[in-house]
Tab-separated table of C-alpha atoms and ligand atoms in Angstrom:
chain	number	residue	atom	x	y	z
A	1	UNK	CA	113.150	72.900	97.019
A	2	UNK	CA	110.969	75.625	95.471
A	3	UNK	CA	111.381	79.121	94.040
A	4	UNK	CA	110.396	82.027	96.274
A	5	UNK	CA	110.729	85.801	96.060
A	6	UNK	CA	112.568	86.955	99.168
A	7	UNK	CA	113.327	90.402	100.571
A	8	UNK	CA	117.016	90.483	101.402
A	9	UNK	CA	116.502	93.582	103.573
A	10	UNK	CA	114.252	96.617	103.932
A	11	UNK	CA	114.432	98.985	100.976
A	12	UNK	CA	113.506	99.581	97.347
A	13	UNK	CA	112.183	96.889	94.994
A	14	UNK	CA	115.851	96.013	94.290
A	15	UNK	CA	115.966	94.008	97.539
A	16	UNK	CA	113.579	91.439	95.993
A	17	UNK	CA	115.300	88.290	94.658
A	18	UNK	CA	113.985	84.958	93.425
A	19	UNK	CA	115.924	82.137	95.068
A	20	UNK	CA	115.579	78.436	95.925
A	21	UNK	CA	114.294	77.743	99.431
A	22	UNK	CA	113.024	74.577	101.118
A	23	UNK	CA	109.509	73.582	100.056
A	24	UNK	CA	107.140	73.755	103.049
A	25	UNK	CA	105.957	70.453	104.516
A	26	UNK	CA	102.295	70.370	105.602
A	27	UNK	CA	101.601	69.496	109.236
A	28	UNK	CA	98.775	67.120	110.185
A	29	UNK	CA	96.087	69.820	109.834
A	30	UNK	CA	97.662	71.750	106.935
A	31	UNK	CA	97.129	71.844	103.212
A	32	UNK	CA	99.970	72.487	100.787
A	33	UNK	CA	98.905	74.772	97.930
A	34	UNK	CA	100.692	74.821	94.571
A	35	UNK	CA	100.488	78.558	93.933
A	36	UNK	CA	99.090	79.545	90.531
A	37	UNK	CA	98.526	83.237	91.283
A	38	UNK	CA	99.393	85.698	94.029
A	39	UNK	CA	99.519	89.495	94.279
A	40	UNK	CA	101.828	92.299	95.336
A	41	UNK	CA	99.753	94.526	97.606
A	42	UNK	CA	100.229	97.818	99.385
A	43	UNK	CA	100.833	95.655	102.472
A	44	UNK	CA	103.822	93.986	100.780
A	45	UNK	CA	105.166	97.401	99.795
A	46	UNK	CA	104.808	98.661	103.370
A	47	UNK	CA	106.677	95.694	104.860
A	48	UNK	CA	109.439	95.726	102.228
A	49	UNK	CA	110.052	99.471	102.410
A	50	UNK	CA	109.022	100.013	106.049
A	51	UNK	CA	107.059	103.028	104.806
A	52	UNK	CA	104.317	102.921	107.396
A	53	UNK	CA	101.481	105.301	108.264
A	54	UNK	CA	102.788	108.032	110.631
A	55	UNK	CA	103.819	106.687	114.041
A	56	UNK	CA	103.998	102.992	113.102
A	57	UNK	CA	107.723	102.825	112.120
A	58	UNK	CA	109.097	101.361	115.363
A	59	UNK	CA	106.073	99.115	115.929
A	60	UNK	CA	106.541	97.734	112.405
A	61	UNK	CA	110.195	96.885	113.105
A	62	UNK	CA	109.142	95.047	116.270
A	63	UNK	CA	106.514	93.078	114.347
A	64	UNK	CA	108.346	92.411	111.074
A	65	UNK	CA	112.012	92.418	112.138
A	66	UNK	CA	114.393	95.036	113.528
A	67	UNK	CA	116.976	95.226	110.723
A	68	UNK	CA	115.391	93.134	107.938
A	69	UNK	CA	112.133	91.252	107.399
A	70	UNK	CA	112.043	88.286	109.801
A	71	UNK	CA	109.842	86.522	107.236
A	72	UNK	CA	111.586	87.338	103.936
A	73	UNK	CA	108.908	85.754	101.713
A	74	UNK	CA	106.124	88.348	101.459
A	75	UNK	CA	102.659	88.032	99.902
A	76	UNK	CA	99.368	87.582	101.722
A	77	UNK	CA	96.964	86.096	99.165
A	78	UNK	CA	97.147	83.069	96.884
A	79	UNK	CA	95.065	81.005	94.529
A	80	UNK	CA	96.139	77.541	93.475
A	81	UNK	CA	95.615	73.804	93.708
A	82	UNK	CA	95.929	71.587	96.750
A	83	UNK	CA	99.099	69.566	96.175
A	84	UNK	CA	99.101	67.589	99.441
A	85	UNK	CA	97.141	67.410	102.696
A	86	UNK	CA	98.154	66.521	106.274
A	87	UNK	CA	96.868	63.251	107.721
A	88	UNK	CA	94.097	64.930	109.760
A	89	UNK	CA	92.745	67.169	106.995
A	90	UNK	CA	89.091	66.463	106.190
A	91	UNK	CA	87.911	69.701	104.519
A	92	UNK	CA	90.117	69.609	101.417
A	93	UNK	CA	91.384	67.048	98.922
A	94	UNK	CA	94.381	66.952	96.602
A	95	UNK	CA	93.441	68.777	93.393
A	96	UNK	CA	90.932	71.205	94.989
A	97	UNK	CA	91.167	74.746	93.617
A	98	UNK	CA	91.560	77.075	96.597
A	99	UNK	CA	92.033	80.720	97.518
A	100	UNK	CA	93.633	81.810	100.790
A	101	UNK	CA	94.382	85.010	102.678
A	102	UNK	CA	97.137	84.802	105.280
A	103	UNK	CA	97.647	88.435	106.350
A	104	UNK	CA	100.646	88.412	108.668
A	105	UNK	CA	101.509	84.781	107.865
A	106	UNK	CA	102.836	85.981	104.480
A	107	UNK	CA	104.927	83.434	102.438
A	108	UNK	CA	102.624	83.647	99.387
A	109	UNK	CA	105.314	84.838	96.923
A	110	UNK	CA	106.478	81.284	96.338
A	111	UNK	CA	105.666	78.171	94.341
A	112	UNK	CA	104.087	76.503	97.372
A	113	UNK	CA	102.278	77.779	100.456
A	114	UNK	CA	100.933	75.908	103.505
A	115	UNK	CA	97.808	76.953	105.411
A	116	UNK	CA	95.817	75.331	108.221
A	117	UNK	CA	92.641	73.681	106.967
A	118	UNK	CA	90.834	75.907	109.498
A	119	UNK	CA	92.697	79.001	108.216
A	120	UNK	CA	91.366	81.836	106.090
A	121	UNK	CA	90.810	79.970	102.846
A	122	UNK	CA	88.228	78.130	100.798
A	123	UNK	CA	87.394	76.543	97.453
A	124	UNK	CA	87.304	78.591	94.266
A	125	UNK	CA	83.976	78.275	92.442
A	126	UNK	CA	84.170	76.993	88.845
A	127	UNK	CA	83.219	80.420	87.450
A	128	UNK	CA	86.439	82.011	88.743
A	129	UNK	CA	89.985	81.628	87.460
A	130	UNK	CA	93.119	81.712	89.618
A	131	UNK	CA	94.021	85.257	88.547
A	132	UNK	CA	90.671	86.680	89.635
A	133	UNK	CA	90.551	84.595	92.813
A	134	UNK	CA	93.998	85.738	93.970
A	135	UNK	CA	92.908	89.384	93.701
A	136	UNK	CA	89.803	88.968	95.886
A	137	UNK	CA	90.904	88.786	99.545
A	138	UNK	CA	93.085	91.818	100.347
A	139	UNK	CA	90.977	94.641	98.919
A	140	UNK	CA	87.642	92.854	99.130
A	141	UNK	CA	87.730	91.705	102.739
A	142	UNK	CA	89.360	94.923	103.992
A	143	UNK	CA	86.615	97.002	102.389
A	144	UNK	CA	83.915	94.634	103.652
A	145	UNK	CA	85.224	94.705	107.227
A	146	UNK	CA	85.428	98.512	107.426
A	147	UNK	CA	82.011	98.964	105.769
A	148	UNK	CA	80.508	96.659	108.392
A	149	UNK	CA	82.287	98.430	111.259
A	150	UNK	CA	80.997	101.841	110.168
A	151	UNK	CA	77.513	100.315	109.746
A	152	UNK	CA	76.830	101.575	106.216
A	153	UNK	CA	73.151	101.146	105.283
A	154	UNK	CA	71.120	101.454	102.070
A	155	UNK	CA	70.479	105.013	100.946
A	156	UNK	CA	73.402	106.494	102.904
A	157	UNK	CA	76.000	108.723	101.274
A	158	UNK	CA	79.580	107.451	101.347
A	159	UNK	CA	82.738	109.220	100.166
A	160	UNK	CA	85.550	106.820	99.158
A	161	UNK	CA	88.940	108.522	98.964
A	162	UNK	CA	91.314	106.422	96.842
A	163	UNK	CA	88.416	104.830	94.951
A	164	UNK	CA	90.689	103.362	92.258
A	165	UNK	CA	93.002	101.393	94.572
A	166	UNK	CA	92.626	97.810	95.712
A	167	UNK	CA	90.593	98.618	98.846
A	168	UNK	CA	88.828	101.650	97.332
A	169	UNK	CA	87.671	99.891	94.146
A	170	UNK	CA	86.267	97.087	96.318
A	171	UNK	CA	84.595	99.575	98.677
A	172	UNK	CA	82.870	101.375	95.792
A	173	UNK	CA	81.386	98.108	94.503
A	174	UNK	CA	80.355	96.747	97.901
A	175	UNK	CA	78.833	100.045	99.056
A	176	UNK	CA	76.876	100.321	95.794
A	177	UNK	CA	75.714	96.715	96.171
A	178	UNK	CA	74.445	97.636	99.655
A	179	UNK	CA	72.380	100.416	98.102
A	180	UNK	CA	74.514	103.351	99.246
A	181	UNK	CA	75.091	106.497	97.168
A	182	UNK	CA	78.796	106.437	96.399
A	183	UNK	CA	81.081	109.371	95.659
A	184	UNK	CA	84.588	108.298	94.668
A	185	UNK	CA	87.798	110.332	94.687
A	186	UNK	CA	90.693	109.541	92.309
A	187	UNK	CA	92.785	111.178	89.566
A	188	UNK	CA	91.398	112.098	86.127
A	189	UNK	CA	92.794	108.921	84.560
A	190	UNK	CA	90.591	106.725	86.748
A	191	UNK	CA	87.322	108.696	86.779
A	192	UNK	CA	85.650	106.544	84.120
A	193	UNK	CA	86.718	103.288	85.743
A	194	UNK	CA	85.442	104.324	89.208
A	195	UNK	CA	82.180	105.436	87.670
A	196	UNK	CA	81.853	102.025	85.935
A	197	UNK	CA	82.228	100.336	89.341
A	198	UNK	CA	79.060	102.066	90.559
A	199	UNK	CA	80.030	105.491	91.890
A	200	UNK	CA	77.271	108.053	91.225
A	201	UNK	CA	79.735	110.887	91.391
A	202	UNK	CA	83.505	110.834	90.892
A	203	UNK	CA	85.737	113.670	92.012
A	204	UNK	CA	89.058	114.244	90.264
A	205	UNK	CA	91.294	115.372	93.129
A	206	UNK	CA	93.429	117.289	90.611
A	207	UNK	CA	90.489	119.585	89.869
A	208	UNK	CA	88.541	119.730	93.115
A	209	UNK	CA	89.756	120.082	96.692
A	210	UNK	CA	88.150	117.242	98.642
A	211	UNK	CA	88.479	119.086	101.952
A	212	UNK	CA	86.123	121.804	100.699
A	213	UNK	CA	83.210	119.443	99.922
A	214	UNK	CA	79.936	120.013	101.799
A	215	UNK	CA	79.816	118.162	105.137
A	216	UNK	CA	76.908	115.897	104.246
A	217	UNK	CA	78.376	112.383	104.055
A	218	UNK	CA	77.145	109.620	106.342
A	219	UNK	CA	80.443	107.787	105.903
A	220	UNK	CA	83.912	108.865	104.780
A	221	UNK	CA	86.274	106.027	103.886
A	222	UNK	CA	89.860	107.217	103.631
A	223	UNK	CA	92.185	104.680	101.925
A	224	UNK	CA	95.103	106.926	100.939
A	225	UNK	CA	96.346	108.928	103.893
A	226	UNK	CA	95.485	112.115	101.982
A	227	UNK	CA	93.185	113.326	104.798
A	228	UNK	CA	93.800	113.061	108.516
A	229	UNK	CA	90.979	112.246	110.919
A	230	UNK	CA	90.128	115.877	111.671
A	231	UNK	CA	89.770	116.610	107.940
A	232	UNK	CA	87.681	113.471	107.401
A	233	UNK	CA	85.333	114.344	110.294
A	234	UNK	CA	84.724	117.791	108.754
A	235	UNK	CA	83.090	116.086	105.738
A	236	UNK	CA	80.532	114.188	107.835
A	237	UNK	CA	76.984	115.143	108.707
A	238	UNK	CA	76.228	115.091	112.412
A	239	UNK	CA	76.450	111.472	113.655
A	240	UNK	CA	78.505	110.359	110.633
A	241	UNK	CA	81.280	107.747	110.649
A	242	UNK	CA	84.849	107.771	109.342
A	243	UNK	CA	86.794	104.660	108.279
A	244	UNK	CA	90.476	105.617	108.422
A	245	UNK	CA	91.950	102.628	106.616
A	246	UNK	CA	95.388	104.190	106.158
A	247	UNK	CA	95.238	106.069	109.477
A	248	UNK	CA	98.334	106.822	111.537
A	249	UNK	CA	99.071	105.941	115.155
A	250	UNK	CA	97.701	109.199	116.553
A	251	UNK	CA	94.378	108.639	114.725
A	252	UNK	CA	94.313	105.155	116.209
A	253	UNK	CA	95.063	106.308	119.767
A	254	UNK	CA	92.898	109.421	119.835
A	255	UNK	CA	90.343	108.647	117.103
A	256	UNK	CA	87.649	107.249	119.338
A	257	UNK	CA	87.775	110.132	121.826
A	258	UNK	CA	88.250	112.834	119.154
A	259	UNK	CA	85.275	111.629	117.117
A	260	UNK	CA	82.929	110.814	120.013
A	261	UNK	CA	83.465	114.211	121.611
A	262	UNK	CA	82.213	115.807	118.354
A	263	UNK	CA	79.310	113.396	117.847
A	264	UNK	CA	80.982	111.138	115.261
A	265	UNK	CA	82.437	107.634	115.139
A	266	UNK	CA	85.883	106.722	113.813
A	267	UNK	CA	87.120	103.259	112.879
A	268	UNK	CA	90.905	102.990	112.709
A	269	UNK	CA	93.319	100.029	112.890
A	270	UNK	CA	93.817	96.696	111.187
A	271	UNK	CA	91.062	94.863	109.301
A	272	UNK	CA	89.706	91.727	110.962
A	273	UNK	CA	90.481	89.282	108.079
A	274	UNK	CA	87.522	86.970	108.782
A	275	UNK	CA	86.965	83.694	106.973
A	276	UNK	CA	83.242	84.529	106.521
A	277	UNK	CA	84.199	87.733	104.722
A	278	UNK	CA	86.443	85.865	102.298
A	279	UNK	CA	83.656	83.372	101.634
A	280	UNK	CA	81.199	86.193	100.996
A	281	UNK	CA	83.565	88.027	98.655
A	282	UNK	CA	84.234	84.820	96.709
A	283	UNK	CA	80.472	84.162	96.459
A	284	UNK	CA	79.790	87.718	95.257
A	285	UNK	CA	82.532	87.342	92.645
A	286	UNK	CA	81.113	84.018	91.462
A	287	UNK	CA	77.726	85.723	90.980
A	288	UNK	CA	79.351	88.548	89.029
A	289	UNK	CA	78.324	91.124	91.663
A	290	UNK	CA	81.905	91.883	92.700
A	291	UNK	CA	84.867	91.917	90.339
A	292	UNK	CA	88.369	92.702	91.525
A	293	UNK	CA	90.008	95.372	89.387
A	294	UNK	CA	93.262	94.014	87.973
A	295	UNK	CA	95.632	96.554	86.465
A	296	UNK	CA	98.250	94.097	85.253
A	297	UNK	CA	99.324	90.468	85.474
A	298	UNK	CA	103.053	89.797	85.820
A	299	UNK	CA	105.048	86.582	85.454
A	300	UNK	CA	106.698	85.469	88.706
A	301	UNK	CA	110.125	86.470	87.352
A	302	UNK	CA	108.806	90.071	87.041
A	303	UNK	CA	107.714	90.370	90.667
A	304	UNK	CA	110.159	93.216	91.385
A	305	UNK	CA	108.396	95.212	88.627
A	306	UNK	CA	105.111	94.779	90.501
A	307	UNK	CA	106.813	95.996	93.702
A	308	UNK	CA	107.975	99.118	91.815
A	309	UNK	CA	104.460	99.791	90.566
A	310	UNK	CA	102.826	99.417	93.997
A	311	UNK	CA	105.350	101.809	95.462
A	312	UNK	CA	104.178	104.570	93.107
A	313	UNK	CA	100.858	104.514	95.029
A	314	UNK	CA	98.980	104.952	91.749
A	315	UNK	CA	97.973	101.422	90.813
A	316	UNK	CA	94.442	100.666	89.646
A	317	UNK	CA	93.083	97.900	91.818
A	318	UNK	CA	95.365	94.900	92.066
A	319	UNK	CA	98.603	93.551	90.587
A	320	UNK	CA	98.560	89.793	90.069
A	321	UNK	CA	101.611	87.533	89.773
A	322	UNK	CA	101.107	84.263	87.904
A	323	UNK	CA	103.174	81.115	88.337
A	324	UNK	CA	103.401	78.468	85.641
B	401	NAP	N1	93.832	98.979	108.007
B	401	NAP	C1	94.042	97.870	107.326
B	401	NAP	O1	93.851	96.752	107.826
B	401	NAP	C2	94.487	97.972	105.908
B	401	NAP	C3	94.293	96.886	105.051
B	401	NAP	C4	94.663	97.035	103.714
B	401	NAP	C5	95.250	98.214	103.279
B	401	NAP	N2	95.466	99.209	104.167
B	401	NAP	C6	96.058	100.481	103.748
B	401	NAP	O2	95.110	101.096	102.906
B	401	NAP	C7	95.770	101.907	101.972
B	401	NAP	C8	95.219	101.610	100.592
B	401	NAP	O3	95.601	100.347	100.176
B	401	NAP	P1	95.370	99.908	98.665
B	401	NAP	O4	95.965	98.573	98.541
B	401	NAP	O5	93.959	100.104	98.286
B	401	NAP	O6	96.278	100.978	97.918
B	401	NAP	P2	96.569	101.104	96.365
B	401	NAP	O7	95.883	100.002	95.637
B	401	NAP	O8	98.003	101.294	96.184
B	401	NAP	O9	95.767	102.465	96.026
B	401	NAP	C9	96.331	103.563	95.586
B	401	NAP	C10	95.208	104.384	94.910
B	401	NAP	O10	95.079	105.615	95.586
B	401	NAP	C11	94.783	106.593	94.632
B	401	NAP	N3	95.269	107.900	95.121
B	401	NAP	C12	96.557	108.324	95.265
B	401	NAP	N4	96.573	109.568	95.772
B	401	NAP	C13	95.277	109.927	95.964
B	401	NAP	C14	94.631	111.089	96.472
B	401	NAP	N5	95.329	112.136	96.885
B	401	NAP	N6	93.289	111.106	96.537
B	401	NAP	C15	92.552	110.059	96.107
B	401	NAP	N7	93.109	108.933	95.602
B	401	NAP	C16	94.449	108.872	95.533
B	401	NAP	C17	95.487	106.149	93.373
B	401	NAP	O11	94.683	106.543	92.301
B	401	NAP	P3	95.127	107.691	91.261
B	401	NAP	O12	96.219	107.095	90.434
B	401	NAP	O13	93.857	107.916	90.514
B	401	NAP	O14	95.621	108.824	92.084
B	401	NAP	C18	95.522	104.631	93.477
B	401	NAP	O15	94.534	104.012	92.652
B	401	NAP	C19	97.272	101.635	102.135
B	401	NAP	O16	97.807	102.690	102.895
B	401	NAP	C20	97.316	100.347	102.918
B	401	NAP	O17	98.474	100.271	103.704
B	401	NAP	C21	95.088	99.112	105.468
């Protein structure tokens, strides 16, 4: 048996309970990871609470369970040690330090987690600890995927709305690393932090109305849901691109047509979660080029506290959960 945090139903953080469940058994091509660190992400909050971007409520119930989460153990990213391997595993050995990202596979809020050896995971370089490694995949690979899909290039101007969150803080660093001129948007409390990540200009949304900025951005990356697609397109120069990371169903269905007809491009929908992206993020972190922002580290027993914090939609970067 093992301890796992389960969601007993959809609802507030009070539905989260730590209970004993059967320990997973690795199949022939699986590795069993002893989890040392995991995170509570905005994705976990969305599944637990069913608070989805506009239009996705019913779709989410079909995917995650009609009346309660079909997979009650949430969590999409882990860092830990390989405890056991299936008989046909050749890429990993017992004792390897690994990080993994298992988007919809979930089951990371537990003492043990199985992934396929060919799944989205890899070794943790010596320079990185478990806490840092666990906070790399969700924000880092989401930001990397959307930046690639909007084709950001050196010298371009990008506006990152929600620059202090998990995805936004990663986007600021990656865009800066690519040589872009970054403007970040966050509250006053996070202006200094976003500036330290590489933003040339930081806008405090409490003081300045983002929708009234000059329309001269090559790329707008919206990670909050504060602006709809029409408002984001208004901030672009002709031919600009919008990454609507928290976009609703109507943005997803009409985004391509709405943007093309006005000479723009919109990227909406789920991130690709590619293994190459995780490897690149891990390598950038090992070189000190990318560092995941970690607001707080909680003990596993405090996981409901982390759920409460995510739900406020004000966290700085990532919330890590450590397991002894
Ligand atoms: N499409 C995909 O595949 C995909 C993947 C991952 C995440 N997502 C979605 O992306 C969104 C962001 O995720 P996340 O994990 O980065 O969220 P998060 O870490 O919870 O980020 C919240 C951040 O947004 C900032 N914020 C709140 N209101 C704001 C406003 N009006 N203007 C600017 N910033 C504001 C907060 O900063 P202040 O405290 O400074 O306000 C906070 O730092 C979520 O909706 C998530 O569901 C989508």
